[in-house]
Amino acid sequence: MKKITLVLLACIALLNFTSCSDDDFTYTAKPDPEGIAFTNSTLETYNLTASNAANIAERLVWNAANFNVQTPVNYEVQGSSVESFESFSVLGVGTQTNQAVTVANMLALAREAGLDNDPTTAAPNNGTVYFRVRAYVGADAGNVVAQLSEVMAVSVTLPEEAEEALDLPKIFVVGNFLASGGYGTDWTPADAVPLAASAEGNTAYEGYVFINSEAPEFKFLPTNTSFDGDYGDTGADNGTFSGTLVQEGEVNAGTPDGTGGYYLVNVDTDALTYDLTKTSWGVIGNATPTGWDSDTDMVYDSATKTWSVTLDLTEQEAPDNGIKFRANDAWELNYGDTDADGTLDFNTNQNIGIPEDGNYTITLDLSNPRQYTYSISKN
């Protein structure tokens, strides 16, 4: 009889223990009564250019959702060209409460909304795109509890192409390097390489020129239609570099060391001086494999008149982090991007951000004097 009683007591105890365990570890996912909302501020409008597509336009930030369960909450960032979100694109999924939105993301939504930057079309170049966040727990359709944020409306502008071009005063470099440099026919004014002043009335001109000649000789022309009023060196022999110019009795100018290369050319037609700095270009920054310690070299292509490199980059946010372009592994010539518009600014403290980890092709275009540009494209 005692044995039967002990067995019954053991069974009752086991049942009670099982019941308590189930009660202690059962959770029911419920939507957060506080809701989910964006907490970041936005610009009045976002200027979107294709050359700047890889840059971060905005980092969306929101509060953490509480579904009353001990499991990670997933967040899905959605973008749409219509406020109703009848159709949308998923821009990212993860457990963090922020998401970088690139210029390319916004451009895609803007084009879906019918915007363009062509001044010859009737389509508008400014409008609105929309973002929201979906927070959820659960892994399958029958077991998902989800909650949506309110919709964030963002104003975007696609600057019209005609407004981006500047007509700066120019002079031209003509010489024995035009054919080998990929510009045209040697000593032909129409194929001469332009240098630009910073504004009307200024006489200090600059530009980058691929003087691809073993024994460079060249002159500077007021126009690219003739040799009238040409400037040459004050030396005695062709190919001389003295750094001073004259318009009568001149000889063909040369480079400082008498060799070819990719040069920054500076000319002042009022002071009658000129100078050339030989350059090779690279990228540097904490987004690159070698950080701020050393450059990753770029390669020049005379057919496209651009420098480029393909490499792995890590996500970094401007202005304090990212990359810069610099010449000759030094800081005397360096470019960043002050307003993230794809146009380079000289010696600025604004770096160029990288939106996410990945393999990228970076292109540097110095062929348009004083209007230097770049592009960063994820492969």
Coordinates of C-alpha atoms in Angstrom, one line a residue:
M1 CA 0.0 0.0 0.0
K2 CA 2.9 2.4 0.8
K3 CA 4.4 1.6 -2.6
I4 CA 1.2 2.6 -4.4
T5 CA 0.9 5.8 -2.4
L6 CA 4.5 6.8 -3.2
V7 CA 4.0 6.2 -6.9
L8 CA 0.9 8.3 -7.0
L9 CA 2.6 11.2 -5.2
A10 CA 5.5 11.0 -7.6
C11 CA 3.2 11.3 -10.6
I12 CA 1.4 14.2 -9.1
A13 CA 4.7 16.0 -8.5
L14 CA 5.9 15.4 -12.0
L15 CA 2.6 16.8 -13.5
N16 CA 2.9 19.9 -11.3
F17 CA 6.5 20.4 -12.4
T18 CA 5.6 20.1 -16.1
S19 CA 2.7 22.5 -15.7
C20 CA 4.9 25.1 -14.0
S21 CA 7.5 24.8 -16.7
D22 CA 5.1 25.4 -19.5
D23 CA 3.6 28.5 -17.7
D24 CA 7.0 30.0 -17.0
F25 CA 8.3 29.8 -20.6
T26 CA 5.3 30.5 -22.7
Y27 CA 5.3 34.0 -24.5
T28 CA 2.7 35.5 -26.8
A29 CA 4.0 38.0 -29.4
K30 CA 1.9 41.2 -29.4
P31 CA 2.3 44.5 -31.4
D32 CA 4.1 47.2 -29.5
P33 CA 1.5 49.6 -28.1
E34 CA 4.0 52.5 -28.4
G35 CA 4.3 51.8 -32.2
I36 CA 7.4 52.2 -34.4
A37 CA 8.5 55.6 -35.9
F38 CA 11.4 57.2 -37.6
T39 CA 13.6 59.3 -35.4
N40 CA 16.1 60.8 -37.9
S41 CA 15.7 64.3 -39.4
T42 CA 15.6 64.8 -43.2
L43 CA 16.8 67.5 -45.5
E44 CA 14.5 69.9 -47.2
T45 CA 15.3 68.1 -50.5
Y46 CA 17.9 65.6 -51.7
N47 CA 19.8 66.5 -54.8
L48 CA 20.4 63.2 -56.7
T49 CA 23.0 62.7 -59.4
A50 CA 24.1 59.5 -61.1
S51 CA 27.8 60.2 -60.6
N52 CA 27.1 60.1 -56.8
A53 CA 25.0 57.0 -56.9
A54 CA 27.0 55.0 -54.4
N55 CA 27.0 57.6 -51.7
I56 CA 24.8 57.5 -48.7
A57 CA 21.9 60.0 -49.1
E58 CA 20.4 59.5 -45.7
R59 CA 20.6 57.0 -42.8
L60 CA 17.1 56.1 -41.6
V61 CA 16.8 55.6 -37.8
W62 CA 13.8 54.3 -35.8
N63 CA 13.0 53.2 -32.3
A64 CA 13.2 49.5 -31.3
A65 CA 9.9 47.6 -31.3
N66 CA 8.9 45.5 -28.3
F67 CA 6.7 42.5 -29.2
N68 CA 6.9 41.1 -25.6
V69 CA 9.0 38.0 -26.7
Q70 CA 12.5 37.0 -26.0
T71 CA 13.5 36.7 -29.7
P72 CA 15.2 39.2 -32.0
V73 CA 13.0 41.6 -33.9
N74 CA 13.6 41.9 -37.6
Y75 CA 13.3 45.2 -39.5
E76 CA 12.5 45.5 -43.2
V77 CA 13.0 48.9 -44.8
Q78 CA 10.7 49.6 -47.7
G79 CA 10.8 52.4 -50.3
S80 CA 8.1 53.3 -52.8
S81 CA 7.3 55.9 -55.4
V82 CA 3.7 56.1 -54.2
E83 CA 2.5 56.9 -50.7
S84 CA 0.0 54.0 -50.7
F85 CA 2.9 51.5 -51.0
E86 CA 0.8 49.6 -53.6
S87 CA 4.3 48.6 -54.9
F88 CA 7.6 48.9 -53.1
S89 CA 11.2 47.8 -53.0
V90 CA 12.9 46.3 -50.0
L91 CA 16.0 48.3 -49.3
G92 CA 17.4 46.2 -46.4
V93 CA 16.5 43.6 -43.7
G94 CA 18.2 43.1 -40.4
T95 CA 18.0 43.4 -36.6
Q96 CA 19.6 46.9 -36.3
T97 CA 17.4 50.0 -35.9
N98 CA 19.0 51.9 -38.8
Q99 CA 19.5 51.6 -42.5
A100 CA 21.7 53.5 -45.0
V101 CA 19.8 54.7 -48.1
T102 CA 22.0 55.5 -51.0
V103 CA 21.6 58.0 -53.8
A104 CA 21.1 55.1 -56.1
N105 CA 18.1 53.9 -54.0
M106 CA 16.5 57.3 -54.1
L107 CA 17.2 57.7 -57.8
A108 CA 15.5 54.4 -58.6
L109 CA 12.4 55.5 -56.7
A110 CA 12.5 58.9 -58.3
R111 CA 12.6 57.4 -61.7
E112 CA 9.7 55.1 -60.8
A113 CA 7.8 58.3 -59.8
G114 CA 8.4 59.7 -63.3
L115 CA 11.1 62.2 -62.6
D116 CA 14.1 62.9 -64.8
N117 CA 16.9 65.5 -65.1
D118 CA 16.5 66.2 -68.8
P119 CA 15.5 69.9 -69.3
T120 CA 14.1 69.1 -72.8
T121 CA 11.3 66.8 -71.5
A122 CA 8.0 67.7 -69.8
A123 CA 8.7 65.3 -66.9
P124 CA 9.4 67.1 -63.6
N125 CA 12.8 67.0 -62.0
N126 CA 11.5 67.2 -58.4
G127 CA 9.0 65.2 -56.4
T128 CA 8.5 62.9 -53.4
V129 CA 9.5 59.3 -52.6
Y130 CA 8.4 57.4 -49.5
F131 CA 9.9 55.1 -46.8
R132 CA 8.5 52.9 -44.1
V133 CA 9.8 50.2 -41.7
R134 CA 8.1 46.8 -41.1
A135 CA 9.1 45.2 -37.8
Y136 CA 8.3 41.6 -37.3
V137 CA 9.0 38.4 -35.3
G138 CA 8.5 34.8 -36.6
A139 CA 9.8 32.9 -39.5
D140 CA 6.8 31.7 -41.5
A141 CA 3.6 33.2 -42.7
G142 CA 1.5 31.4 -40.1
N143 CA 3.6 32.5 -37.2
V144 CA 4.6 36.2 -38.0
V145 CA 3.5 39.1 -35.9
A146 CA 4.3 42.4 -37.7
Q147 CA 3.9 46.1 -37.3
L148 CA 4.4 49.0 -39.8
S149 CA 5.7 52.5 -39.1
E150 CA 4.1 55.6 -40.4
V151 CA 5.2 56.6 -43.9
M152 CA 8.1 59.1 -44.2
A153 CA 7.8 61.4 -47.3
V154 CA 11.1 62.7 -48.7
S155 CA 11.5 65.4 -51.3
V156 CA 14.0 64.7 -54.0
T157 CA 15.5 66.8 -56.9
L158 CA 17.3 65.6 -60.0
P159 CA 19.4 68.6 -61.0
E160 CA 18.9 69.3 -64.7
E161 CA 22.0 68.6 -66.8
A162 CA 22.1 72.0 -68.3
E163 CA 22.3 73.6 -64.9
E164 CA 25.4 71.5 -64.0
A165 CA 27.7 72.7 -66.8
L166 CA 29.9 75.8 -66.2
D167 CA 31.3 77.8 -69.1
L168 CA 34.6 78.9 -67.6
P169 CA 37.2 81.0 -69.4
K170 CA 39.8 78.8 -71.1
I171 CA 43.2 78.6 -72.8
F172 CA 44.6 75.6 -74.6
V173 CA 47.7 73.4 -74.6
V174 CA 48.9 72.2 -78.0
G175 CA 52.0 70.2 -78.7
N176 CA 53.8 67.0 -79.8
F177 CA 51.9 64.8 -77.3
L178 CA 48.3 65.1 -78.6
A179 CA 48.4 61.9 -80.7
S180 CA 50.1 59.7 -78.1
G181 CA 48.0 61.2 -75.3
G182 CA 44.7 60.2 -77.0
Y183 CA 43.6 63.8 -77.8
G184 CA 44.0 64.0 -81.6
T185 CA 46.6 65.2 -84.1
D186 CA 49.8 66.7 -82.9
W187 CA 50.1 70.5 -83.1
T188 CA 46.5 70.9 -84.1
P189 CA 44.7 73.8 -82.3
A190 CA 41.3 72.1 -82.6
D191 CA 42.6 69.1 -80.6
A192 CA 44.3 71.2 -78.0
V193 CA 43.7 70.4 -74.3
P194 CA 41.7 73.1 -72.3
L195 CA 42.8 74.7 -69.1
A196 CA 40.2 76.8 -67.2
A197 CA 40.2 79.9 -65.0
S198 CA 38.1 79.9 -61.9
A199 CA 35.9 82.8 -63.1
E200 CA 35.5 85.5 -65.8
G201 CA 38.3 88.0 -65.5
N202 CA 40.7 85.6 -63.8
T203 CA 44.0 84.9 -65.5
A204 CA 45.1 81.9 -63.5
Y205 CA 44.3 78.7 -65.5
E206 CA 44.6 75.1 -64.5
G207 CA 43.9 71.6 -65.9
Y208 CA 45.3 68.1 -66.0
V209 CA 47.0 67.0 -69.2
F210 CA 48.5 63.6 -70.2
I211 CA 51.7 64.8 -71.9
N212 CA 52.6 61.4 -73.2
S213 CA 55.9 62.2 -75.0
E214 CA 59.5 61.2 -74.3
A215 CA 60.7 64.8 -75.2
P216 CA 57.6 67.0 -74.6
E217 CA 57.2 70.3 -76.5
F218 CA 54.1 72.5 -76.3
K219 CA 52.6 76.0 -76.4
F220 CA 49.6 77.7 -74.8
L221 CA 46.9 79.2 -77.1
P222 CA 44.3 81.9 -76.3
T223 CA 41.8 79.9 -78.5
N224 CA 41.6 76.5 -80.1
T225 CA 41.1 77.8 -83.6
S226 CA 44.6 79.1 -84.5
F227 CA 48.1 79.9 -83.2
D228 CA 47.4 83.7 -83.0
G229 CA 48.7 85.1 -79.7
D230 CA 50.4 81.9 -78.6
Y231 CA 52.6 81.7 -75.5
G232 CA 55.9 79.9 -75.4
D233 CA 58.9 79.7 -73.1
T234 CA 61.6 82.4 -72.8
G235 CA 64.4 80.0 -73.1
A236 CA 66.8 79.5 -76.1
D237 CA 65.9 76.0 -77.1
N238 CA 62.6 74.1 -77.9
G239 CA 61.6 71.9 -75.0
T240 CA 63.1 74.3 -72.4
F241 CA 61.3 74.8 -69.0
S242 CA 62.0 78.1 -67.4
G243 CA 58.6 78.7 -65.8
T244 CA 58.2 82.0 -67.7
L245 CA 56.2 82.9 -70.8
V246 CA 56.5 85.3 -73.7
Q247 CA 54.4 85.8 -76.9
E248 CA 57.2 87.1 -79.1
G249 CA 60.4 85.3 -79.9
E250 CA 59.3 82.3 -77.8
V251 CA 60.4 78.7 -78.1
N252 CA 58.3 75.6 -77.4
A253 CA 57.8 75.0 -73.7
G254 CA 58.8 71.8 -71.9
T255 CA 58.3 69.9 -68.7
P256 CA 60.5 70.5 -65.6
D257 CA 62.5 67.3 -65.9
G258 CA 62.1 66.9 -69.7
T259 CA 60.0 63.8 -69.5
G260 CA 56.4 63.0 -70.1
G261 CA 53.6 62.1 -67.6
Y262 CA 50.2 63.1 -66.3
Y263 CA 50.6 66.7 -65.2
L264 CA 48.7 69.4 -63.4
V265 CA 49.4 72.4 -65.5
N266 CA 49.1 75.9 -64.1
V267 CA 49.4 79.0 -66.3
D268 CA 49.0 82.7 -65.4
T269 CA 48.7 84.9 -68.5
D270 CA 49.0 88.1 -66.5
A271 CA 52.1 87.1 -64.5
L272 CA 53.4 85.3 -67.6
T273 CA 54.3 82.2 -65.6
Y274 CA 53.6 78.5 -65.9
D275 CA 54.3 75.4 -63.8
L276 CA 53.7 71.6 -64.2
T277 CA 53.3 69.0 -61.4
K278 CA 53.7 65.4 -62.4
T279 CA 51.0 63.2 -60.7
S280 CA 49.9 59.7 -60.2
W281 CA 46.6 59.1 -58.4
G282 CA 45.3 56.8 -55.7
V283 CA 42.5 56.4 -53.1
I284 CA 43.1 56.5 -49.4
G285 CA 40.8 56.2 -46.3
N286 CA 39.5 53.9 -43.6
A287 CA 37.1 52.3 -46.2
T288 CA 40.1 50.9 -48.1
P289 CA 42.1 47.8 -47.2
T290 CA 45.1 49.8 -46.1
G291 CA 43.1 52.5 -44.2
W292 CA 44.7 56.0 -43.8
D293 CA 48.2 54.4 -43.8
S294 CA 48.8 54.2 -47.6
D295 CA 47.1 54.7 -50.9
T296 CA 45.7 52.2 -53.3
D297 CA 47.0 53.1 -56.7
M298 CA 44.7 53.9 -59.6
V299 CA 45.4 53.3 -63.4
Y300 CA 45.0 55.9 -66.1
D301 CA 43.1 55.1 -69.3
S302 CA 43.9 57.5 -72.2
A303 CA 40.9 56.3 -74.1
T304 CA 38.4 57.4 -71.4
K305 CA 40.7 60.1 -69.9
T306 CA 40.0 58.7 -66.4
W307 CA 41.8 57.0 -63.6
S308 CA 40.2 53.9 -62.0
V309 CA 40.7 51.1 -59.6
T310 CA 38.6 48.1 -58.4
L311 CA 38.9 47.1 -54.8
D312 CA 37.0 45.9 -51.7
L313 CA 35.6 48.7 -49.5
T314 CA 33.9 48.7 -46.1
E315 CA 30.9 50.7 -45.1
Q316 CA 31.9 54.2 -43.8
E317 CA 29.9 57.3 -43.3
A318 CA 31.0 60.7 -44.4
P319 CA 32.1 63.3 -43.6
D320 CA 34.5 61.9 -41.0
N321 CA 35.1 58.6 -42.6
G322 CA 35.3 57.1 -46.1
I323 CA 37.8 57.8 -48.8
K324 CA 39.7 60.6 -50.6
F325 CA 41.6 61.0 -53.8
R326 CA 45.2 62.1 -53.6
A327 CA 48.3 62.5 -55.8
N328 CA 51.8 61.1 -55.4
D329 CA 51.1 59.4 -52.0
A330 CA 51.0 62.9 -50.3
W331 CA 48.4 65.5 -49.2
E332 CA 49.6 68.5 -51.3
L333 CA 47.0 67.5 -54.0
N334 CA 43.9 65.9 -52.5
Y335 CA 40.1 66.0 -53.3
G336 CA 37.0 65.1 -51.3
D337 CA 33.4 66.0 -51.8
T338 CA 31.9 68.8 -49.6
D339 CA 28.2 68.4 -50.5
A340 CA 28.1 64.8 -51.8
D341 CA 27.1 65.8 -55.3
G342 CA 29.7 63.8 -57.3
T343 CA 31.9 66.9 -57.9
L344 CA 35.3 67.0 -56.2
D345 CA 36.5 69.8 -53.9
F346 CA 40.2 70.6 -53.4
N347 CA 41.7 70.0 -50.0
T348 CA 38.4 69.7 -48.2
N349 CA 38.0 67.9 -44.8
Q350 CA 34.9 66.2 -46.2
N351 CA 35.5 62.5 -47.0
I352 CA 33.4 60.4 -49.5
G353 CA 31.2 57.9 -47.7
I354 CA 30.7 54.2 -48.7
P355 CA 27.2 52.9 -48.2
E356 CA 28.0 49.2 -47.5
D357 CA 30.7 46.6 -47.6
G358 CA 31.5 45.3 -51.1
N359 CA 33.6 45.3 -54.1
Y360 CA 33.6 48.6 -56.0
T361 CA 35.0 50.2 -59.1
I362 CA 36.1 53.8 -58.4
T363 CA 36.6 56.2 -61.3
L364 CA 38.3 59.6 -61.1
D365 CA 37.7 62.1 -64.0
L366 CA 40.1 65.1 -64.1
S367 CA 39.6 65.8 -67.8
N368 CA 37.2 68.7 -67.4
P369 CA 39.3 71.5 -65.9
R370 CA 38.0 72.8 -62.6
Q371 CA 35.0 70.5 -62.8
Y372 CA 36.5 67.3 -61.6
T373 CA 34.2 64.4 -60.9
Y374 CA 34.2 60.8 -59.7
S375 CA 31.9 57.7 -59.5
I376 CA 31.8 54.8 -57.1
S377 CA 30.0 51.7 -58.5
K378 CA 29.3 48.5 -56.6
N379 CA 30.2 45.4 -58.7

